[in-house]
Short mmCIF file of C-alpha atoms and ligand atoms in Angstrom, two decimals:
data_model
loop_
_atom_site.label_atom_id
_atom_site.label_comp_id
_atom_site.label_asym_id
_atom_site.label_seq_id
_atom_site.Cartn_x
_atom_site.Cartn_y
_atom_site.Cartn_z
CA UNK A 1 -258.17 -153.31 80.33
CA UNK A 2 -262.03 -154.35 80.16
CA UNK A 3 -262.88 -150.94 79.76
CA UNK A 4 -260.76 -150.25 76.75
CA UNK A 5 -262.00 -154.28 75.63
CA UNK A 6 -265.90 -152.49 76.14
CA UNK A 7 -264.59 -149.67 73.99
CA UNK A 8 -263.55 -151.53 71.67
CA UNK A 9 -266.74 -153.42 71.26
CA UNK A 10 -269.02 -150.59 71.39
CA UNK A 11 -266.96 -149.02 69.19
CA UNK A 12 -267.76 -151.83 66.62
CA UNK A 13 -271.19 -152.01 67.06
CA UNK A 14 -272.20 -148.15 66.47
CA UNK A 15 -274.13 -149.02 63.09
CA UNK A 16 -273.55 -145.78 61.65
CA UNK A 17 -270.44 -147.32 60.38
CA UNK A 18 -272.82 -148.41 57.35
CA UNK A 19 -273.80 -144.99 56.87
CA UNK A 20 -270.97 -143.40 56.31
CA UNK A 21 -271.06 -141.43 53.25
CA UNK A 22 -268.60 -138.61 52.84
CA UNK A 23 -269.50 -137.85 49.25
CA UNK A 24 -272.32 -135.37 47.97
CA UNK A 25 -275.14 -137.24 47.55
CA UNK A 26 -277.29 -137.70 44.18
CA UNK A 27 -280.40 -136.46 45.02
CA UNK A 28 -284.07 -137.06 43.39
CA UNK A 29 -284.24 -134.69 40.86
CA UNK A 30 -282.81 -134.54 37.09
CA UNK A 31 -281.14 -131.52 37.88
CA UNK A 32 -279.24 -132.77 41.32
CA UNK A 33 -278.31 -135.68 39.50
CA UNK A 34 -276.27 -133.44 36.80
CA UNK A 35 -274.65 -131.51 39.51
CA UNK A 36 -273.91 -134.41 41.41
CA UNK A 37 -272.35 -135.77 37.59
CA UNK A 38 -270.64 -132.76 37.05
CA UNK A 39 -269.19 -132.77 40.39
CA UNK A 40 -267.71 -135.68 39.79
CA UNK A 41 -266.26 -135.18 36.69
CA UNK A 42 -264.34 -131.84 38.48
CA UNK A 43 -263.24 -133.92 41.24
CA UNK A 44 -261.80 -136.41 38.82
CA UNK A 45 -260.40 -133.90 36.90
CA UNK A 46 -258.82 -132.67 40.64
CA UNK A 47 -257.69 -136.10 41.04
CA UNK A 48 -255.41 -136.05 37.58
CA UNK A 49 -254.10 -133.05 38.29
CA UNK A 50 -253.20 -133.47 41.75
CA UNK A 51 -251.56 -137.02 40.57
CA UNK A 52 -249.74 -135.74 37.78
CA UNK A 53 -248.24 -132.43 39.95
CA UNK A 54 -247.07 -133.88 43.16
CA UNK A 55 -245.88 -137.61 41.30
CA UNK A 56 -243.54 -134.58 39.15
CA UNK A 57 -242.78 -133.14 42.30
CA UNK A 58 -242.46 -136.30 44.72
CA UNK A 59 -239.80 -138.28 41.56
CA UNK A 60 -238.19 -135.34 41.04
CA UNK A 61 -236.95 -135.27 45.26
CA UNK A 62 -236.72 -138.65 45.16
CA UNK A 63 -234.47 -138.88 41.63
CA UNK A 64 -232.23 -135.88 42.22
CA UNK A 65 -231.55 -136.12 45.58
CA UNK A 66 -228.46 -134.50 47.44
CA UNK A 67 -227.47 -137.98 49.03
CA UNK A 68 -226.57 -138.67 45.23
CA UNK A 69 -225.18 -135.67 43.89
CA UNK A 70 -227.08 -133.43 42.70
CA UNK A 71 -226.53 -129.89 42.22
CA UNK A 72 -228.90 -127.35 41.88
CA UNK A 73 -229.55 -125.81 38.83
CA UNK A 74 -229.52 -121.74 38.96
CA UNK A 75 -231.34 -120.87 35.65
CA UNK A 76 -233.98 -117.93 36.24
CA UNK A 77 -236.50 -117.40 32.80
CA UNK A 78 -237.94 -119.84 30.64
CA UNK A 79 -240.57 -118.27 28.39
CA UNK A 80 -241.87 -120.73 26.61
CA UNK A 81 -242.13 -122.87 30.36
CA UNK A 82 -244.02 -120.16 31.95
CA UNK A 83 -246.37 -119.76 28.68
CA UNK A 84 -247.42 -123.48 29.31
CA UNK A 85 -248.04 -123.36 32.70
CA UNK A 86 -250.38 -120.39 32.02
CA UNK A 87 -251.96 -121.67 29.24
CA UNK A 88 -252.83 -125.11 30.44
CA UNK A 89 -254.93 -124.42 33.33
CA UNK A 90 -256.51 -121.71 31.28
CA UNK A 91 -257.67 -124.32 28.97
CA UNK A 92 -258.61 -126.69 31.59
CA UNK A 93 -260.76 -124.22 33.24
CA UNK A 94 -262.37 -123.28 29.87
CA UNK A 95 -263.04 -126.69 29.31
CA UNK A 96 -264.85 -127.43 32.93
CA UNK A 97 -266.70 -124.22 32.16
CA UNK A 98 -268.57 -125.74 29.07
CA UNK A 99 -270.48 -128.45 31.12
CA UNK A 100 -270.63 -126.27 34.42
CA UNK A 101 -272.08 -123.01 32.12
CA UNK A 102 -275.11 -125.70 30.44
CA UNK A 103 -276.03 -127.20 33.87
CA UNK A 104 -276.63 -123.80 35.53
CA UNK A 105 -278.55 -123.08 32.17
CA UNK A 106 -280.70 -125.65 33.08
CA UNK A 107 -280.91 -124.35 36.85
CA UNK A 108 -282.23 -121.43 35.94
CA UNK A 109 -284.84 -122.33 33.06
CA UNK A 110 -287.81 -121.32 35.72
CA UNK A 111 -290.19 -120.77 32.66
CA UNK A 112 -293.32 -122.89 32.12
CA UNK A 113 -293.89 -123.94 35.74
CA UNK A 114 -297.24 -125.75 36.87
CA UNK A 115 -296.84 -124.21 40.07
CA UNK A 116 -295.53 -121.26 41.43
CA UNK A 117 -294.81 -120.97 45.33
CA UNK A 118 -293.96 -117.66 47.25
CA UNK A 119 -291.14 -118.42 50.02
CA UNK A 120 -290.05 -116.40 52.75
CA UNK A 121 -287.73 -116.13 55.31
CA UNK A 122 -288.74 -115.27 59.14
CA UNK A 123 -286.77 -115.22 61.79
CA UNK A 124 -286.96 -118.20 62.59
CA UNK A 125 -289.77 -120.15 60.31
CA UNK A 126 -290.25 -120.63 56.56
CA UNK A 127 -293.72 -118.80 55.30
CA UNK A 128 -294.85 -120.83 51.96
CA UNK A 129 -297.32 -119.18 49.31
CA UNK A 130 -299.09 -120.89 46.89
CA UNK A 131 -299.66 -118.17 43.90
CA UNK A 132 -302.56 -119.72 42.34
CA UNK A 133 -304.51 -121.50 45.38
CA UNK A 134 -305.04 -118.95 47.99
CA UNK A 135 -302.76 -121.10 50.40
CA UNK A 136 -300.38 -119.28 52.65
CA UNK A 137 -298.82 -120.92 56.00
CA UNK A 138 -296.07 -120.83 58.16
CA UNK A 139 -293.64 -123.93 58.92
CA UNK A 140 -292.30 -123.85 62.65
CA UNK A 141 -289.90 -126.39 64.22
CA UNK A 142 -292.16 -128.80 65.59
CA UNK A 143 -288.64 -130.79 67.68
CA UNK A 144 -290.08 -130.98 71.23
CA UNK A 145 -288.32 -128.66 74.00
CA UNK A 146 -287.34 -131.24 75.76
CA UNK A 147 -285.14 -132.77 73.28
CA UNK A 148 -283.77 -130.03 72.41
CA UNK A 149 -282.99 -129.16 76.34
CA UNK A 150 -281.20 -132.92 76.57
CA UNK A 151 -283.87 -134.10 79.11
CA UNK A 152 -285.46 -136.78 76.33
CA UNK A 153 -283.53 -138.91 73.82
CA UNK A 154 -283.41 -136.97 70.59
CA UNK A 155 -285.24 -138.41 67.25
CA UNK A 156 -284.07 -139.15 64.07
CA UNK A 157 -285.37 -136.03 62.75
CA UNK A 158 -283.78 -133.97 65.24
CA UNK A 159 -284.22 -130.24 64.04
CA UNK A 160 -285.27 -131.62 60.78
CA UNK A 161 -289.04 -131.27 61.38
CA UNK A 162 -291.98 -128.70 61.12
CA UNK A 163 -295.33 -128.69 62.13
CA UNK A 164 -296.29 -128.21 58.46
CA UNK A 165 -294.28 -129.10 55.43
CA UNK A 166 -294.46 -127.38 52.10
CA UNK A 167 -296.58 -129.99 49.85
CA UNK A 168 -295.40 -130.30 46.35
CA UNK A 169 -296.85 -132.88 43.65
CA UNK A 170 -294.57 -134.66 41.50
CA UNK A 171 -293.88 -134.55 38.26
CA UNK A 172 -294.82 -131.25 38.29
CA UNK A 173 -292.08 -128.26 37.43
CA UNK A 174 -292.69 -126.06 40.80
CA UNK A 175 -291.19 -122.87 40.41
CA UNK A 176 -290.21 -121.46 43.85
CA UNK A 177 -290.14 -117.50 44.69
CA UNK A 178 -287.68 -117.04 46.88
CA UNK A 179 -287.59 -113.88 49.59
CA UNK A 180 -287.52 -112.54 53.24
CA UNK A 181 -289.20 -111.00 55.44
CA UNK A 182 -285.86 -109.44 58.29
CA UNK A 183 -282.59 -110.49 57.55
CA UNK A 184 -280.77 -112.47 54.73
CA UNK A 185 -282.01 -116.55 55.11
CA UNK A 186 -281.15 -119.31 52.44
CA UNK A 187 -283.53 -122.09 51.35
CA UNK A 188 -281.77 -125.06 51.02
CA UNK A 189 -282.70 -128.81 49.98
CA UNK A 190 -279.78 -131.02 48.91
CA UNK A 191 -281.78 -133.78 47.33
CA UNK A 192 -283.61 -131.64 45.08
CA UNK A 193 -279.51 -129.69 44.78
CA UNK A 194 -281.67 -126.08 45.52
CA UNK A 195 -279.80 -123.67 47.55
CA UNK A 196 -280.96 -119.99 47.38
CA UNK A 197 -280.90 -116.42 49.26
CA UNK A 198 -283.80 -115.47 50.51
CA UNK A 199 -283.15 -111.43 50.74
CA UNK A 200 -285.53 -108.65 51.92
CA UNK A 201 -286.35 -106.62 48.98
CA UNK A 202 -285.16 -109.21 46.04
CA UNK A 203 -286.80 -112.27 44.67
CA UNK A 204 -284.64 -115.24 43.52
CA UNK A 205 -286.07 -117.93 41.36
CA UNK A 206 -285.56 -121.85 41.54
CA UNK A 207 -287.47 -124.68 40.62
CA UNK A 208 -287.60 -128.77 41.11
CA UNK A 209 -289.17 -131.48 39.31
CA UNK A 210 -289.22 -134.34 41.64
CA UNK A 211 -290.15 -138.14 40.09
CA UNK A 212 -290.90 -140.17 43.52
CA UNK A 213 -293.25 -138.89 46.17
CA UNK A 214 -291.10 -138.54 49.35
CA UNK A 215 -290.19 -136.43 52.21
CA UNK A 216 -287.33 -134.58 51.50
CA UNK A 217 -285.46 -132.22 54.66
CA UNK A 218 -283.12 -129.23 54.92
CA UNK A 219 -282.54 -125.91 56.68
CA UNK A 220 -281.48 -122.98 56.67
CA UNK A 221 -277.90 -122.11 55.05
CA UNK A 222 -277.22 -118.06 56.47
CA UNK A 223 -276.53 -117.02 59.62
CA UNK A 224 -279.66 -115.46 60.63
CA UNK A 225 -279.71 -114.91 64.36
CA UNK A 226 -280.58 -116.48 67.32
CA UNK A 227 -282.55 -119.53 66.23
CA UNK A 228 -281.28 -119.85 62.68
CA UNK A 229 -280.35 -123.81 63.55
CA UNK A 230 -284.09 -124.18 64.37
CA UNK A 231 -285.46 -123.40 60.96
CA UNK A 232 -285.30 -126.46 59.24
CA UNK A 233 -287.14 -127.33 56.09
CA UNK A 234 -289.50 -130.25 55.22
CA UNK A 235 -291.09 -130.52 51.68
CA UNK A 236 -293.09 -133.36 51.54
CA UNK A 237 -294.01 -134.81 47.62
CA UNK A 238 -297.02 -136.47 46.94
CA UNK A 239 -298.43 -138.03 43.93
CA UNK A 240 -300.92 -135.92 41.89
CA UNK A 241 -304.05 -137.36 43.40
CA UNK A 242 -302.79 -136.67 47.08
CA UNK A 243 -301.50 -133.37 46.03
CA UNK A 244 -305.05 -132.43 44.63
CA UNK A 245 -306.81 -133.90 48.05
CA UNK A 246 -304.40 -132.12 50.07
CA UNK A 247 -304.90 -128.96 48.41
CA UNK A 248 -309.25 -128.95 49.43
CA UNK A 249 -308.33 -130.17 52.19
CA UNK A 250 -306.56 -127.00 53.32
CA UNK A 251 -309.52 -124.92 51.48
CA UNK A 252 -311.92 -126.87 53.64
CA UNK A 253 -309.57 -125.85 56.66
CA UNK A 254 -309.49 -122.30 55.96
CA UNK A 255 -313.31 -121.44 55.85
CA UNK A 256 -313.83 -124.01 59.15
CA UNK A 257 -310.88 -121.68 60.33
CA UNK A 258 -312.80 -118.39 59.72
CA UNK A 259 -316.14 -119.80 60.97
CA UNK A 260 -314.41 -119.79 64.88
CA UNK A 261 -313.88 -116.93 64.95
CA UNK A 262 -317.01 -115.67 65.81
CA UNK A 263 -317.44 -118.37 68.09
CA UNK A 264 -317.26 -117.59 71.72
CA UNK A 265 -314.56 -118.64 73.65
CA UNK A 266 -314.50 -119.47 77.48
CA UNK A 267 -311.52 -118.82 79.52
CA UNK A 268 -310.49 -121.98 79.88
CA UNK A 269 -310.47 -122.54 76.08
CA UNK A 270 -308.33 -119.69 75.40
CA UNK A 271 -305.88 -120.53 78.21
CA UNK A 272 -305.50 -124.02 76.72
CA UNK A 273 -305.19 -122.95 73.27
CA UNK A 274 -302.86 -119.95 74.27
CA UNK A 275 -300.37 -122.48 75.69
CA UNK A 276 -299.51 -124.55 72.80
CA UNK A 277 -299.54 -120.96 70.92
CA UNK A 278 -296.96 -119.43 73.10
CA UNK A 279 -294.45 -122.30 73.11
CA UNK A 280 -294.95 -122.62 69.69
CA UNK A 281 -294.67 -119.22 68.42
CA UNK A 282 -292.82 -116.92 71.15
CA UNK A 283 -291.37 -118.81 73.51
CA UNK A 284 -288.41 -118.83 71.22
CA UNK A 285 -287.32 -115.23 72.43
CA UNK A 286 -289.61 -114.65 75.87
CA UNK A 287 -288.60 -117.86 76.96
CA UNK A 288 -291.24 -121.23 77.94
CA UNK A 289 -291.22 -119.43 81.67
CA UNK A 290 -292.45 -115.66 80.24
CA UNK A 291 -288.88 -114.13 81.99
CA UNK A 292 -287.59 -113.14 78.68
CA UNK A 293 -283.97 -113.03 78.21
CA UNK A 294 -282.53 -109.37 79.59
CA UNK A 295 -281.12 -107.36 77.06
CA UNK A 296 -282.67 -109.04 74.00
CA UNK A 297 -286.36 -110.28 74.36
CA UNK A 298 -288.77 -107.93 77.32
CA UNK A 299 -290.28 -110.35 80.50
CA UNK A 300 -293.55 -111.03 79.49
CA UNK A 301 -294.24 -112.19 83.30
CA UNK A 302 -294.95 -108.64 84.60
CA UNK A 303 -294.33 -106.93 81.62
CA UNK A 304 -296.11 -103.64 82.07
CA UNK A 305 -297.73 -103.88 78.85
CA UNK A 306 -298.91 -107.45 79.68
CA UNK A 307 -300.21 -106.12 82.65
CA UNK A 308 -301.64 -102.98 80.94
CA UNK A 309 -304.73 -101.99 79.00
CA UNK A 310 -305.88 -104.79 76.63
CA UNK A 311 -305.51 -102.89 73.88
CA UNK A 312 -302.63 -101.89 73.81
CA UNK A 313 -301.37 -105.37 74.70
CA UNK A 314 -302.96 -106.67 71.05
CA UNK A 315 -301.70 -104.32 69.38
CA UNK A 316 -298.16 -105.07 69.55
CA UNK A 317 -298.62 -108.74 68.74
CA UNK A 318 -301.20 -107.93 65.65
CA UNK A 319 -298.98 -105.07 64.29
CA UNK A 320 -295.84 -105.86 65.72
CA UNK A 321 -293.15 -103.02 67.14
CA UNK A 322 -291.55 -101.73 63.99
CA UNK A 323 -287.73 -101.75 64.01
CA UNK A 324 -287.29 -104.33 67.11
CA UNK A 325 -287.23 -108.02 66.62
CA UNK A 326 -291.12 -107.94 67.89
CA UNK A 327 -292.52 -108.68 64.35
CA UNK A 328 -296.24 -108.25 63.62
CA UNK A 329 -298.09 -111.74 63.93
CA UNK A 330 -301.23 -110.67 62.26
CA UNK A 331 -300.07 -112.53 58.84
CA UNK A 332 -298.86 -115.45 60.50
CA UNK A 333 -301.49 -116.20 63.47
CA UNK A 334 -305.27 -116.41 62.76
CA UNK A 335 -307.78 -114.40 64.68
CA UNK A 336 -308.29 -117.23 66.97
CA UNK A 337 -304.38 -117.82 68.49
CA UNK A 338 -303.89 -114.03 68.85
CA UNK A 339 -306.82 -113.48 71.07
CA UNK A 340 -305.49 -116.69 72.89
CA UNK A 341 -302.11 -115.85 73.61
CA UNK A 342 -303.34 -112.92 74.43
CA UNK A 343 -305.22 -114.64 77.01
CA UNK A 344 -302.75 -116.87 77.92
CA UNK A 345 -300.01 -114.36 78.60
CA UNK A 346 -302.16 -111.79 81.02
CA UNK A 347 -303.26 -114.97 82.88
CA UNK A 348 -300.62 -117.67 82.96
CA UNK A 349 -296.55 -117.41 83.13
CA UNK A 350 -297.34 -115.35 86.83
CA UNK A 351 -299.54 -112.80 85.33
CA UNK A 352 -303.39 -112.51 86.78
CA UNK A 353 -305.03 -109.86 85.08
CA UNK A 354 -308.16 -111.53 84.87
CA UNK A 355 -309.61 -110.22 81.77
CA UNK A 356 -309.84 -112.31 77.97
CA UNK A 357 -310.39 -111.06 74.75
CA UNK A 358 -312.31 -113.35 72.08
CA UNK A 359 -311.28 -113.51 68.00
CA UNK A 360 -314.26 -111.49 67.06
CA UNK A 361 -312.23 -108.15 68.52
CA UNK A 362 -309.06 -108.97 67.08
CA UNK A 363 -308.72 -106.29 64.04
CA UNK A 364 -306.50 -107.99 61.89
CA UNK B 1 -245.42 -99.74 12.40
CA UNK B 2 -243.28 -101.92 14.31
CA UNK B 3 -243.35 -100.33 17.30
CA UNK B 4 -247.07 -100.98 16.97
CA UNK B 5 -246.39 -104.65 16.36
CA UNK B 6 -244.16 -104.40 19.54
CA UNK B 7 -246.65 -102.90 21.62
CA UNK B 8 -249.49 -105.12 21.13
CA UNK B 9 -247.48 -108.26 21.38
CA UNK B 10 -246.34 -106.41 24.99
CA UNK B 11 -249.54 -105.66 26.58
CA UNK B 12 -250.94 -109.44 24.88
CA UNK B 13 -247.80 -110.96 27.28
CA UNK B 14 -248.93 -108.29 30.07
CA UNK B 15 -252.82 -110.23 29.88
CA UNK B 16 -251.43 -113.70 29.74
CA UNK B 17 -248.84 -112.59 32.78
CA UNK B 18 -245.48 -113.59 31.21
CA UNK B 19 -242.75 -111.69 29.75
CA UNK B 20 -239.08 -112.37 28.65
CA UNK B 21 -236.57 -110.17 30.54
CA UNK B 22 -235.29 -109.05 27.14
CA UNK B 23 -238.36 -107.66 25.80
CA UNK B 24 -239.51 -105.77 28.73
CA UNK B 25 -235.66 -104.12 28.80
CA UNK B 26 -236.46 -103.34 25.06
CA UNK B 27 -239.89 -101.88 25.79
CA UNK B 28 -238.62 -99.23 28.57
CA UNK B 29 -235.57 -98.33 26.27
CA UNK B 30 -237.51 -97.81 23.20
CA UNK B 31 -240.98 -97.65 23.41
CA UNK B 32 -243.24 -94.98 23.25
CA UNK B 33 -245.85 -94.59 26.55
CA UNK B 34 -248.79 -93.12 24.15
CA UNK B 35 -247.97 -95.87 22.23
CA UNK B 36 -248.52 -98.94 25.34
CA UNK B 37 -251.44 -97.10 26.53
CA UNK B 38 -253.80 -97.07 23.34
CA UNK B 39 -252.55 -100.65 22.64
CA UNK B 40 -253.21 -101.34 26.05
CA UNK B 41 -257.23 -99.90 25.86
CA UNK B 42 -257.51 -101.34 22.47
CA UNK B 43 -256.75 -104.83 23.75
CA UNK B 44 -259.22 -104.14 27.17
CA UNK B 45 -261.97 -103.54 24.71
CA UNK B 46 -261.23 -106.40 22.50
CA UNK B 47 -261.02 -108.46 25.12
CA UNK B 48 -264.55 -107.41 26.65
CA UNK B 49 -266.40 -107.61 23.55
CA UNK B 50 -265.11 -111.52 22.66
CA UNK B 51 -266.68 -112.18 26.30
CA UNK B 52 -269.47 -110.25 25.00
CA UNK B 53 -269.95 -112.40 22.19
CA UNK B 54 -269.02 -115.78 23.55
CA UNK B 55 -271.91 -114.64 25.87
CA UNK B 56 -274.54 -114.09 23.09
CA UNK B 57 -273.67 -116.94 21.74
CA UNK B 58 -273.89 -119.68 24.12
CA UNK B 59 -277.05 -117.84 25.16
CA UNK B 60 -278.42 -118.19 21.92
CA UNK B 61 -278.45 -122.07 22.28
CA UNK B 62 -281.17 -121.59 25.29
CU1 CU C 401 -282.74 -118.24 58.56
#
């Protein structure tokens, strides 16, 4: 009894009572907010239909019910009945077709963006392109292991966050590029009512307009494998001044980037750096320990190339292994984290080779 | 002539999906097959080029 009275109680207090919302929401864009109107007005329409069919159906059981008489009729062909029932959906779908056809009219007006983004799908990260700026980066999950693993309390943005967002200004028309890299993946953003195909080979088109600076999250929408439910995306809008900061700032980042490497790097260093590479980047199919997973993703603990000449060992992470899930990481690491993990896996997860490699060798 | 009439109004009925049990005994008792089959391309192309159009149209308000 006081356990179903504690029940009861908690039961009460969960607060996510207030949040329940079970329709689509509105999202932050002119464009969601005419889907989001137009889906309305077809539910509505739904609504009438469904009222006017089943209260036909529901009086007529009720009315001409056996209890009081009634005999069924046997009558098989009414032309002109049949003709209705034909024509009037017909028309009713014609007529949801006029709105529906000028809204996706609108969705697909990509001309006379201010910026125009490359995006591509990875198994399992988003790479994002900016045409006219010479900016190119990945966006990883950034949810810690451990949440994801139950041992920690999980966030509020719980496989809903990268370690770098795309970075759009607002106000702008941003025209998005949309593509992959393996396997079909699907961009998707419901506030901003985007949903596309990324497919190897094709490029689809979208675009957003967003009025208030924000952060805005969704993931990925096709089945693409092992990790696809650890691909989210973040976009983050910023007002045009921030937008223009953030934009040096990255330039700024890229030539401090390609002044390391031709620094020297000490073992430690490398080991350190290699670490936070690894989990990051390939622990997702040789596992946090290096054991792999046997079948699927080589050991990288003993792994015979690992172990092996240097070389050879680079190679396959720079140029990848063509026509196995081993893609090449020499687009998506910098000179720097290659020779790192490098490092890191010939002298850490129970390998001991001994030897390092700095970024200046790394041939990209 | 009227078995032209007759065989358009036929394969119109055969697009929308409904036909009276009298006219379809007429059709097999007198109609011609040559007949139902260029009525029956005739409409297909018809048919196509008012999408085609409806198309251009709405397209030209872009
Ligand atoms: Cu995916």
């Amino acid at each position: 009894m006081t356990k179903a009275i504690t029940l009861a109680l908690s039961l009460l207090a969960v607060p996510a009572w207030a949040d329940w919302q079970v329709n689509m929401n509105e999202g932050v864009t002119a464009i969601s907010r005419e889907v989001f109107d137009l889906h309305m007005l077809i539910f509505w329409i739904c609504v009438a239909i469904g009222i006017a069919v089943f209260g036909v159906m529901f009086y007529s059981i009720f009315k001409f019910r056996k209890s009081k008489g009634a005999v069924a009729e046997h009558w098989h062909e009414n032309t002109t009945v049949e003709v209705l029932w034909t024509v009037i959906p017909f028309v009713i779908l014609i007529g949801m077709a006029v709105p529906a056809t000028a809204t996706l009219m609108d969705m697909y007006d990509t001309s006379e963006a201010d910026v125009d983004i490359q995006i591509t799908g990875y198994q399992w990260k988003w790479r994002y392109q900016y045409l006219d700026e010479d900016i190119d980066f990945f966006s990883n999950l950034s949810t810690p292991r451990e949440e994801i693993m139950n041992a920690q309390a999980k966030n509020a943005n719980y496989l809903l966050e990268v370690d770098n967002p795309l970075v759009i200004p607002a106000n702008k028309k941003v025209r998005f590029l949309i593509t992959a890299n393996d396997v079909i993946h699907s961009w998707w953003v419901p506030h901003f009512a985007v949903k596309k195909d990324a497919i190897p080979g094709f490029i689809n088109e979208s675009w957003v307009k967003v009025e208030e600076p924000g952060v805005y999250r969704g993931q990925c929408t096709e089945l693409c494998g092992k990790d696809h439910g650890f691909m989210p995306v973040v976009v983050e809008v910023k007002s045009e001044e921030d937008y223009a900061k953030w934009v040096a700032d990255q330039k700024a980042m890229k030539l401090a980037m390609a002044g390391e490497a031709s620094k020297q790097f000490s073992m430690d260093e490398l080991l350190a750096k290699g670490e936070g590479v690894y989990q990051a980047t390939c622990a997702g199919c040789h596992q946090l320990n290096g054991q792999g997973i046997p079948g699927a993703f080589p050991a990288i603990t003993g792994s015979s190339i690992a172990t092996g000449s240097i070389d050879g060992h680079i190679d396959i992470v720079v140029n990848g292994k063509a026509g196995t899930a081993m893609q090449a990481f020499k687009e998506q690491l910098s000179a720097v984290d290659i020779a790192a993990v490098v490092t890191y896996q010939r002298n850490a997860l129970g390998n001991s080779v001994g030897d390092m490699v700095q970024p200046s060798a790394i041939q990209k | 002539m009227k078995d032209w009439l007759r065989a358009f109004a036929s394969v119109f009925a055969a697009f929308l999906g409904v036909q009276s049990e009298e006219n379809r005994e007429r059709d097999f008792q007198q109609g011609r097959f040559s007949v139902f089959v260029v009525a029956g391309i005739a409409l297909t192309l018809g048919f196509l080029l008012t999408v085609y159009v409806l198309v251009k149209v709405v397209m030209s308000f872009v």
